[in-house]
């Protein structure tokens, strides 16, 4: 594995295959830059990695990555890097196999899996059919990344599933004149987003329906409204209240539409720009504005890496970065990779935040804590969500507003459920993830126990015992690092921030475009221009009229019954009959 | 873009190709005509007909020739299976025409009807086909809904439902699912209309009280108009419900209250205001002075929101004034002056005023005299200072005073039938 790479021929060297780096690699190769793309892992995806169960378990059960760099000599003009693990595993647990299963597996001594021996056999045998995302992310149907996939034609490498429903955990509604009960019952309710859904909805009251539709339709030009002018620097919630929106609608808007972590920290201006982003993606592909790539979000990274590879990039996995070598003019001249080879390139180096200068103590930062569950039972019943009997499955995003589970819950919990319909789990299994923001200095144990309580209670409310249905669970913390990583500000070194913990990709795409512009300064290149179709099918339009008339292919016209019909416009046909008639006159 | 010549650049090559196509078309068409004239009933002609029909599905001769050939084919085969196959091919062709080219082709729908009655086991599929075609109405709403009026498809669906003798409930559910699809579904006029037809059937077949059914529909309308108060289709559907509903003060009150809460949210909602007015007109309750003032304010509002229908709103106002203000002077004299009335149909059509002998409506803006035959005792009518243009419907009265109006012509026979008539101040020409 330690073979040396050809050197001195690259324009750009990129480390890690996170989305920013994958986009960059694709974009640079499309404008004929020579790219060397490294990743210290044996998979594509970086923080957007999607793992099968076996890989995921390896990830979860490993210790912390060693940060031991002491055996590296300090070289002149070099800054040695330390790998800083973005993940900390807080808990994992799995269903043990039953005794009857043990008998059968003892006969099967050829168990080639790295999964633990006492794991439930059903889970082990289906390990490869799981696609577990390390980070939950979704695509806005009209967001930058989708526009990019279409304009660059990279979208043809991918398939998507529309998220079926967006839910919010809300208290039951108290009807007028009814005495409020001592403790409110909470449950998940669907956020209706199209007029059809709003009309059908039975949970939202009639006047609320009007206010919600008015809000949705008016938010495309909210900037010009006098109310907004008045409230733009006020808290978002105050603005919503001023628009007569009920507490229920406010939760829908703040958590499900603007996707905020809490109601206090955002003003009306920022809140509304997030609402607009959401609303402008509505009605494009389905009843929610979200798309999710089949087989998990790493597919997206892989698609862009594939573009890069097709256009000449060199890919080397299992190779990280150890030293950054620079000259006196504050320019990076090369990087030393994990096999000790010094790699050079002409234009620039792109690193991710997994590395930081060894001599720097990285301060605490915000993070998210994620719980991943493999369950035999859905939290959101597919039949109920899709409104169809015997539904195969569904994809759901749900939000639990802060405070729903006591004062310990400072932020909104985002729940995602995917299954076989998004090719992320075998039939009958559901992949459920819960995630919450964790402030610096919060204790991991507290957040861990909060998430455990929430997931247990959610199953309980459906009369399901958590331990009966959950076959695997893991809780881990993921850092959200940004800004300086202790390295001096080199002009040709670009360090990519971590994913910012939000569901959408907007931040990552703008970051990639930004680095691309700097790397191709003054050359005015388009970011990911349209790829030509290798089959060249785009330009061949069959003239339907000629075909039906048998022009050019006299003999074949008789077989129309069996032939597939190519789409066409009937304009010309009508013209022909018209002209025909006038001639007869 | 009417009456404006299109500046089309004529491309010689394109024109040449078009000419080629026309020649070929004529050639193929004449071939078929020759064949038919010669009396040949040849199944080998069917594929040729296929192509021509796909090009011009409204050319009836092709379909007729097809029917001749097929009838002949059918008479030659004995097994049901073979007959079924023949019909199936026809259904496939018509489906191709309808779903890919000409959804509005009458002849194609007709041909399909002609075939489908013979293959009962395929009737169920027809529902799926119509559902598919009707869903095109919602999709691409910008491009298609303007051109695609799915009447043919709805008619065909009703035809199939009758064949299948289907329970109307299933169709009601289908309509509901159309109405709750996407953003445009809520205003699917056809779905409301079809629902009303199915409700009638449900009422007849299941002997369910029609008022009860209508109340459920009112609930649906409530949800629709609260979702989108400018949804004209739903409001029109509600008008139908109002008319069908047996008179009930409770229902009227619920309608009025609902509309008022919509106006509270959306003060510009013309339909809610209008619906309140329609309901108050249906009510037998005497309206209070206060309520009338409120309603007149609403009418002013309507005129502001919808100036094109100003005269209609003034007519409604006249009706309300006549019905609810205390104009009746005694048992047999009805007097209403200086009220800006534009019409007086409301008293004419009301049994309460049957006994009126003298009607005095001078100093208003009345534009026409309605048929007065229901006011059996009317003898004298005074319409001075109005805007009447035609002298009509006043035959045989004792006294007609119609000074200072816009009358230009009078009918001699009519004038002679009145004992005393005063036409002073009219721009009479004859």
PDB file of C-alpha atoms in Angstrom, chain B residues 123-347:
ATOM      1  CA  UNK B 123     -64.667  -1.876 -17.315  1.00  0.00           C
ATOM      2  CA  UNK B 124     -62.791  -1.601 -14.068  1.00  0.00           C
ATOM      3  CA  UNK B 125     -59.625  -0.530 -15.933  1.00  0.00           C
ATOM      4  CA  UNK B 126     -61.478   2.375 -17.448  1.00  0.00           C
ATOM      5  CA  UNK B 127     -61.662   4.095 -14.107  1.00  0.00           C
ATOM      6  CA  UNK B 128     -57.890   4.023 -13.857  1.00  0.00           C
ATOM      7  CA  UNK B 129     -57.562   5.447 -17.370  1.00  0.00           C
ATOM      8  CA  UNK B 130     -59.902   8.355 -16.674  1.00  0.00           C
ATOM      9  CA  UNK B 131     -58.164   8.985 -13.354  1.00  0.00           C
ATOM     10  CA  UNK B 132     -54.875   9.159 -15.172  1.00  0.00           C
ATOM     11  CA  UNK B 133     -56.193  11.583 -17.789  1.00  0.00           C
ATOM     12  CA  UNK B 134     -57.920  13.717 -15.185  1.00  0.00           C
ATOM     13  CA  UNK B 135     -54.742  13.983 -13.171  1.00  0.00           C
ATOM     14  CA  UNK B 136     -53.184  15.751 -16.168  1.00  0.00           C
ATOM     15  CA  UNK B 137     -55.550  18.558 -15.360  1.00  0.00           C
ATOM     16  CA  UNK B 138     -53.743  19.310 -12.130  1.00  0.00           C
ATOM     17  CA  UNK B 139     -50.269  18.665 -13.276  1.00  0.00           C
ATOM     18  CA  UNK B 140     -48.706  21.306 -15.538  1.00  0.00           C
ATOM     19  CA  UNK B 141     -51.563  23.523 -14.512  1.00  0.00           C
ATOM     20  CA  UNK B 142     -50.049  26.493 -16.288  1.00  0.00           C
ATOM     21  CA  UNK B 143     -49.904  24.953 -19.718  1.00  0.00           C
ATOM     22  CA  UNK B 144     -52.674  22.398 -19.692  1.00  0.00           C
ATOM     23  CA  UNK B 145     -55.557  23.693 -17.627  1.00  0.00           C
ATOM     24  CA  UNK B 146     -56.089  26.478 -20.105  1.00  0.00           C
ATOM     25  CA  UNK B 147     -56.535  24.131 -23.011  1.00  0.00           C
ATOM     26  CA  UNK B 148     -57.574  20.917 -21.362  1.00  0.00           C
ATOM     27  CA  UNK B 149     -61.187  21.034 -20.297  1.00  0.00           C
ATOM     28  CA  UNK B 150     -61.744  17.477 -19.243  1.00  0.00           C
ATOM     29  CA  UNK B 151     -65.478  17.315 -19.995  1.00  0.00           C
ATOM     30  CA  UNK B 152     -65.117  14.397 -22.393  1.00  0.00           C
ATOM     31  CA  UNK B 153     -63.250  12.447 -19.827  1.00  0.00           C
ATOM     32  CA  UNK B 154     -65.736  13.164 -17.031  1.00  0.00           C
ATOM     33  CA  UNK B 155     -68.623  12.191 -19.295  1.00  0.00           C
ATOM     34  CA  UNK B 156     -66.918   8.956 -20.176  1.00  0.00           C
ATOM     35  CA  UNK B 157     -66.266   8.236 -16.524  1.00  0.00           C
ATOM     36  CA  UNK B 158     -69.926   8.699 -15.712  1.00  0.00           C
ATOM     37  CA  UNK B 159     -70.761   6.372 -18.574  1.00  0.00           C
ATOM     38  CA  UNK B 160     -68.468   3.689 -17.149  1.00  0.00           C
ATOM     39  CA  UNK B 161     -69.816   4.156 -13.646  1.00  0.00           C
ATOM     40  CA  UNK B 162     -73.285   3.463 -14.986  1.00  0.00           C
ATOM     41  CA  UNK B 163     -72.050   0.354 -16.784  1.00  0.00           C
ATOM     42  CA  UNK B 164     -70.405  -0.895 -13.622  1.00  0.00           C
ATOM     43  CA  UNK B 165     -73.366   0.142 -11.543  1.00  0.00           C
ATOM     44  CA  UNK B 166     -70.903   1.457  -8.998  1.00  0.00           C
ATOM     45  CA  UNK B 167     -71.748   2.690  -5.583  1.00  0.00           C
ATOM     46  CA  UNK B 168     -71.489   6.514  -5.648  1.00  0.00           C
ATOM     47  CA  UNK B 169     -69.467   6.534  -2.414  1.00  0.00           C
ATOM     48  CA  UNK B 170     -66.365   5.403  -4.225  1.00  0.00           C
ATOM     49  CA  UNK B 171     -66.749   8.252  -6.685  1.00  0.00           C
ATOM     50  CA  UNK B 172     -67.346  10.738  -3.903  1.00  0.00           C
ATOM     51  CA  UNK B 173     -64.074   9.621  -2.337  1.00  0.00           C
ATOM     52  CA  UNK B 174     -62.377   9.975  -5.699  1.00  0.00           C
ATOM     53  CA  UNK B 175     -63.599  13.568  -6.012  1.00  0.00           C
ATOM     54  CA  UNK B 176     -62.412  14.309  -2.505  1.00  0.00           C
ATOM     55  CA  UNK B 177     -58.971  12.999  -3.346  1.00  0.00           C
ATOM     56  CA  UNK B 178     -58.874  15.257  -6.424  1.00  0.00           C
ATOM     57  CA  UNK B 179     -59.922  18.245  -4.341  1.00  0.00           C
ATOM     58  CA  UNK B 180     -57.172  17.643  -1.810  1.00  0.00           C
ATOM     59  CA  UNK B 181     -54.366  17.189  -4.333  1.00  0.00           C
ATOM     60  CA  UNK B 182     -51.533  19.692  -4.456  1.00  0.00           C
ATOM     61  CA  UNK B 183     -52.255  23.397  -4.489  1.00  0.00           C
ATOM     62  CA  UNK B 184     -54.673  23.571  -7.409  1.00  0.00           C
ATOM     63  CA  UNK B 185     -56.938  20.666  -6.446  1.00  0.00           C
ATOM     64  CA  UNK B 186     -59.049  22.752  -4.058  1.00  0.00           C
ATOM     65  CA  UNK B 187     -60.463  24.716  -6.961  1.00  0.00           C
ATOM     66  CA  UNK B 188     -61.139  21.782  -9.290  1.00  0.00           C
ATOM     67  CA  UNK B 189     -64.547  22.902 -10.534  1.00  0.00           C
ATOM     68  CA  UNK B 190     -65.288  19.648 -12.318  1.00  0.00           C
ATOM     69  CA  UNK B 191     -64.702  17.637  -9.165  1.00  0.00           C
ATOM     70  CA  UNK B 192     -67.276  19.713  -7.268  1.00  0.00           C
ATOM     71  CA  UNK B 193     -69.725  19.389 -10.098  1.00  0.00           C
ATOM     72  CA  UNK B 194     -69.261  15.644 -10.359  1.00  0.00           C
ATOM     73  CA  UNK B 195     -69.648  15.371  -6.599  1.00  0.00           C
ATOM     74  CA  UNK B 196     -73.037  17.079  -6.810  1.00  0.00           C
ATOM     75  CA  UNK B 197     -74.126  14.536  -9.431  1.00  0.00           C
ATOM     76  CA  UNK B 198     -72.942  11.646  -7.255  1.00  0.00           C
ATOM     77  CA  UNK B 199     -74.732  13.075  -4.219  1.00  0.00           C
ATOM     78  CA  UNK B 200     -77.982  13.007  -6.126  1.00  0.00           C
ATOM     79  CA  UNK B 201     -77.374   9.368  -6.932  1.00  0.00           C
ATOM     80  CA  UNK B 202     -76.461   8.540  -3.375  1.00  0.00           C
ATOM     81  CA  UNK B 203     -79.632  10.193  -2.168  1.00  0.00           C
ATOM     82  CA  UNK B 204     -81.754   8.196  -4.584  1.00  0.00           C
ATOM     83  CA  UNK B 205     -80.055   4.859  -4.124  1.00  0.00           C
ATOM     84  CA  UNK B 206     -79.454   4.842  -0.400  1.00  0.00           C
ATOM     85  CA  UNK B 207     -82.533   6.818   0.636  1.00  0.00           C
ATOM     86  CA  UNK B 208     -80.447   9.176   2.729  1.00  0.00           C
ATOM     87  CA  UNK B 209     -81.934  12.490   3.724  1.00  0.00           C
ATOM     88  CA  UNK B 210     -80.594  14.991   1.205  1.00  0.00           C
ATOM     89  CA  UNK B 211     -80.268  17.744   3.788  1.00  0.00           C
ATOM     90  CA  UNK B 212     -77.998  15.502   5.798  1.00  0.00           C
ATOM     91  CA  UNK B 213     -75.768  14.961   2.769  1.00  0.00           C
ATOM     92  CA  UNK B 214     -75.721  18.672   2.081  1.00  0.00           C
ATOM     93  CA  UNK B 215     -74.639  19.429   5.623  1.00  0.00           C
ATOM     94  CA  UNK B 216     -71.624  17.181   5.142  1.00  0.00           C
ATOM     95  CA  UNK B 217     -70.870  19.028   1.910  1.00  0.00           C
ATOM     96  CA  UNK B 218     -71.111  22.327   3.740  1.00  0.00           C
ATOM     97  CA  UNK B 219     -68.419  21.026   6.082  1.00  0.00           C
ATOM     98  CA  UNK B 220     -66.224  20.258   3.086  1.00  0.00           C
ATOM     99  CA  UNK B 221     -66.858  23.729   1.663  1.00  0.00           C
ATOM    100  CA  UNK B 222     -65.955  25.291   5.015  1.00  0.00           C
ATOM    101  CA  UNK B 223     -62.573  23.568   4.930  1.00  0.00           C
ATOM    102  CA  UNK B 224     -62.068  24.606   1.317  1.00  0.00           C
ATOM    103  CA  UNK B 225     -62.914  28.273   1.774  1.00  0.00           C
ATOM    104  CA  UNK B 226     -60.962  28.638   4.979  1.00  0.00           C
ATOM    105  CA  UNK B 227     -58.002  27.186   3.115  1.00  0.00           C
ATOM    106  CA  UNK B 228     -58.456  29.559   0.216  1.00  0.00           C
ATOM    107  CA  UNK B 229     -61.122  32.241   0.554  1.00  0.00           C
ATOM    108  CA  UNK B 230     -60.745  33.248  -3.102  1.00  0.00           C
ATOM    109  CA  UNK B 231     -61.647  29.734  -4.219  1.00  0.00           C
ATOM    110  CA  UNK B 232     -64.518  30.525  -6.583  1.00  0.00           C
ATOM    111  CA  UNK B 233     -65.295  26.871  -7.323  1.00  0.00           C
ATOM    112  CA  UNK B 234     -66.019  26.119  -3.689  1.00  0.00           C
ATOM    113  CA  UNK B 235     -68.199  29.200  -3.273  1.00  0.00           C
ATOM    114  CA  UNK B 236     -70.207  28.265  -6.353  1.00  0.00           C
ATOM    115  CA  UNK B 237     -70.603  24.781  -4.975  1.00  0.00           C
ATOM    116  CA  UNK B 238     -71.855  26.360  -1.782  1.00  0.00           C
ATOM    117  CA  UNK B 239     -74.429  28.315  -3.769  1.00  0.00           C
ATOM    118  CA  UNK B 240     -75.709  25.024  -5.091  1.00  0.00           C
ATOM    119  CA  UNK B 241     -75.887  23.678  -1.519  1.00  0.00           C
ATOM    120  CA  UNK B 242     -77.821  26.783  -0.418  1.00  0.00           C
ATOM    121  CA  UNK B 243     -80.339  26.341  -3.187  1.00  0.00           C
ATOM    122  CA  UNK B 244     -80.844  22.626  -2.566  1.00  0.00           C
ATOM    123  CA  UNK B 245     -81.073  22.870   1.197  1.00  0.00           C
ATOM    124  CA  UNK B 246     -84.525  22.843   2.670  1.00  0.00           C
ATOM    125  CA  UNK B 247     -85.011  26.152   4.369  1.00  0.00           C
ATOM    126  CA  UNK B 248     -83.486  26.111   7.836  1.00  0.00           C
ATOM    127  CA  UNK B 249     -82.686  29.124   9.983  1.00  0.00           C
ATOM    128  CA  UNK B 250     -79.972  27.167  11.773  1.00  0.00           C
ATOM    129  CA  UNK B 251     -78.152  26.403   8.564  1.00  0.00           C
ATOM    130  CA  UNK B 252     -78.428  30.003   7.427  1.00  0.00           C
ATOM    131  CA  UNK B 253     -77.035  31.202  10.712  1.00  0.00           C
ATOM    132  CA  UNK B 254     -74.088  28.821  10.480  1.00  0.00           C
ATOM    133  CA  UNK B 255     -73.357  29.997   6.948  1.00  0.00           C
ATOM    134  CA  UNK B 256     -73.521  33.642   7.975  1.00  0.00           C
ATOM    135  CA  UNK B 257     -71.311  33.119  11.035  1.00  0.00           C
ATOM    136  CA  UNK B 258     -68.721  31.190   9.043  1.00  0.00           C
ATOM    137  CA  UNK B 259     -68.584  33.875   6.379  1.00  0.00           C
ATOM    138  CA  UNK B 260     -68.268  36.582   9.000  1.00  0.00           C
ATOM    139  CA  UNK B 261     -65.262  34.893  10.548  1.00  0.00           C
ATOM    140  CA  UNK B 262     -63.694  34.630   7.100  1.00  0.00           C
ATOM    141  CA  UNK B 263     -64.244  38.357   6.581  1.00  0.00           C
ATOM    142  CA  UNK B 264     -62.594  38.949   9.949  1.00  0.00           C
ATOM    143  CA  UNK B 265     -59.455  37.230   8.640  1.00  0.00           C
ATOM    144  CA  UNK B 266     -59.662  38.482   5.089  1.00  0.00           C
ATOM    145  CA  UNK B 267     -61.618  41.720   4.785  1.00  0.00           C
ATOM    146  CA  UNK B 268     -61.280  41.668   1.010  1.00  0.00           C
ATOM    147  CA  UNK B 269     -63.148  38.415   0.550  1.00  0.00           C
ATOM    148  CA  UNK B 270     -65.899  39.183  -1.935  1.00  0.00           C
ATOM    149  CA  UNK B 271     -67.387  35.710  -1.890  1.00  0.00           C
ATOM    150  CA  UNK B 272     -67.930  35.524   1.851  1.00  0.00           C
ATOM    151  CA  UNK B 273     -69.751  38.864   1.777  1.00  0.00           C
ATOM    152  CA  UNK B 274     -71.874  37.826  -1.140  1.00  0.00           C
ATOM    153  CA  UNK B 275     -72.727  34.521   0.535  1.00  0.00           C
ATOM    154  CA  UNK B 276     -73.936  36.383   3.615  1.00  0.00           C
ATOM    155  CA  UNK B 277     -76.215  38.459   1.418  1.00  0.00           C
ATOM    156  CA  UNK B 278     -77.610  35.444  -0.386  1.00  0.00           C
ATOM    157  CA  UNK B 279     -78.328  33.781   2.931  1.00  0.00           C
ATOM    158  CA  UNK B 280     -80.055  36.802   4.404  1.00  0.00           C
ATOM    159  CA  UNK B 281     -82.246  36.950   1.318  1.00  0.00           C
ATOM    160  CA  UNK B 282     -83.255  33.333   1.865  1.00  0.00           C
ATOM    161  CA  UNK B 283     -84.113  33.938   5.466  1.00  0.00           C
ATOM    162  CA  UNK B 284     -87.683  34.667   6.491  1.00  0.00           C
ATOM    163  CA  UNK B 285     -86.607  36.529   9.555  1.00  0.00           C
ATOM    164  CA  UNK B 286     -87.299  40.234   9.658  1.00  0.00           C
ATOM    165  CA  UNK B 287     -83.919  41.955   9.728  1.00  0.00           C
ATOM    166  CA  UNK B 288     -83.240  44.611  12.325  1.00  0.00           C
ATOM    167  CA  UNK B 289     -82.380  48.156  11.341  1.00  0.00           C
ATOM    168  CA  UNK B 290     -78.876  47.593  12.643  1.00  0.00           C
ATOM    169  CA  UNK B 291     -78.407  44.437  10.624  1.00  0.00           C
ATOM    170  CA  UNK B 292     -79.634  46.166   7.476  1.00  0.00           C
ATOM    171  CA  UNK B 293     -77.135  48.973   7.951  1.00  0.00           C
ATOM    172  CA  UNK B 294     -74.399  46.343   8.310  1.00  0.00           C
ATOM    173  CA  UNK B 295     -75.523  44.630   5.130  1.00  0.00           C
ATOM    174  CA  UNK B 296     -75.627  47.890   3.195  1.00  0.00           C
ATOM    175  CA  UNK B 297     -72.094  48.588   4.340  1.00  0.00           C
ATOM    176  CA  UNK B 298     -71.140  45.192   2.996  1.00  0.00           C
ATOM    177  CA  UNK B 299     -72.761  46.030  -0.329  1.00  0.00           C
ATOM    178  CA  UNK B 300     -70.727  49.238  -0.538  1.00  0.00           C
ATOM    179  CA  UNK B 301     -67.708  47.091   0.174  1.00  0.00           C
ATOM    180  CA  UNK B 302     -68.621  44.702  -2.624  1.00  0.00           C
ATOM    181  CA  UNK B 303     -69.033  47.526  -5.100  1.00  0.00           C
ATOM    182  CA  UNK B 304     -65.570  48.732  -4.174  1.00  0.00           C
ATOM    183  CA  UNK B 305     -64.039  45.250  -4.466  1.00  0.00           C
ATOM    184  CA  UNK B 306     -65.837  44.267  -7.618  1.00  0.00           C
ATOM    185  CA  UNK B 307     -66.946  47.398  -9.516  1.00  0.00           C
ATOM    186  CA  UNK B 308     -67.804  45.416 -12.640  1.00  0.00           C
ATOM    187  CA  UNK B 309     -70.859  43.934 -10.938  1.00  0.00           C
ATOM    188  CA  UNK B 310     -72.000  47.171  -9.355  1.00  0.00           C
ATOM    189  CA  UNK B 311     -75.488  47.029 -10.831  1.00  0.00           C
ATOM    190  CA  UNK B 312     -76.075  43.518  -9.586  1.00  0.00           C
ATOM    191  CA  UNK B 313     -75.121  44.556  -6.053  1.00  0.00           C
ATOM    192  CA  UNK B 314     -77.455  47.554  -6.262  1.00  0.00           C
ATOM    193  CA  UNK B 315     -80.241  45.195  -7.359  1.00  0.00           C
ATOM    194  CA  UNK B 316     -79.596  43.041  -4.308  1.00  0.00           C
ATOM    195  CA  UNK B 317     -79.675  46.133  -2.153  1.00  0.00           C
ATOM    196  CA  UNK B 318     -83.032  47.104  -3.665  1.00  0.00           C
ATOM    197  CA  UNK B 319     -84.412  43.677  -2.845  1.00  0.00           C
ATOM    198  CA  UNK B 320     -83.274  43.928   0.752  1.00  0.00           C
ATOM    199  CA  UNK B 321     -84.718  47.442   1.090  1.00  0.00           C
ATOM    200  CA  UNK B 322     -88.086  46.446  -0.266  1.00  0.00           C
ATOM    201  CA  UNK B 323     -88.332  43.312   1.841  1.00  0.00           C
ATOM    202  CA  UNK B 324     -87.156  44.682   5.140  1.00  0.00           C
ATOM    203  CA  UNK B 325     -87.929  48.352   5.393  1.00  0.00           C
ATOM    204  CA  UNK B 326     -91.435  49.221   6.418  1.00  0.00           C
ATOM    205  CA  UNK B 327     -92.758  50.562   3.158  1.00  0.00           C
ATOM    206  CA  UNK B 328     -96.218  49.130   3.195  1.00  0.00           C
ATOM    207  CA  UNK B 329     -98.506  52.025   3.997  1.00  0.00           C
ATOM    208  CA  UNK B 330    -101.713  50.109   4.348  1.00  0.00           C
ATOM    209  CA  UNK B 331    -103.056  46.775   3.214  1.00  0.00           C
ATOM    210  CA  UNK B 332    -103.346  47.857  -0.354  1.00  0.00           C
ATOM    211  CA  UNK B 333    -100.935  50.724  -0.952  1.00  0.00           C
ATOM    212  CA  UNK B 334     -97.215  50.121  -1.285  1.00  0.00           C
ATOM    213  CA  UNK B 335     -95.057  53.196  -1.349  1.00  0.00           C
ATOM    214  CA  UNK B 336     -91.270  53.383  -1.596  1.00  0.00           C
ATOM    215  CA  UNK B 337     -89.808  56.684  -2.731  1.00  0.00           C
ATOM    216  CA  UNK B 338     -86.289  58.116  -2.761  1.00  0.00           C
ATOM    217  CA  UNK B 339     -84.570  54.839  -1.867  1.00  0.00           C
ATOM    218  CA  UNK B 340     -82.306  54.558  -4.915  1.00  0.00           C
ATOM    219  CA  UNK B 341     -84.022  51.326  -5.871  1.00  0.00           C
ATOM    220  CA  UNK B 342     -82.843  49.821  -9.116  1.00  0.00           C
ATOM    221  CA  UNK B 343     -85.486  47.146  -9.383  1.00  0.00           C
ATOM    222  CA  UNK B 344     -88.607  46.005  -7.547  1.00  0.00           C
ATOM    223  CA  UNK B 345     -88.718  42.312  -8.460  1.00  0.00           C
ATOM    224  CA  UNK B 346     -88.636  41.399  -4.779  1.00  0.00           C
ATOM    225  CA  UNK B 347     -92.181  42.577  -4.044  1.00  0.00           C
TER     226      UNK B 347
END
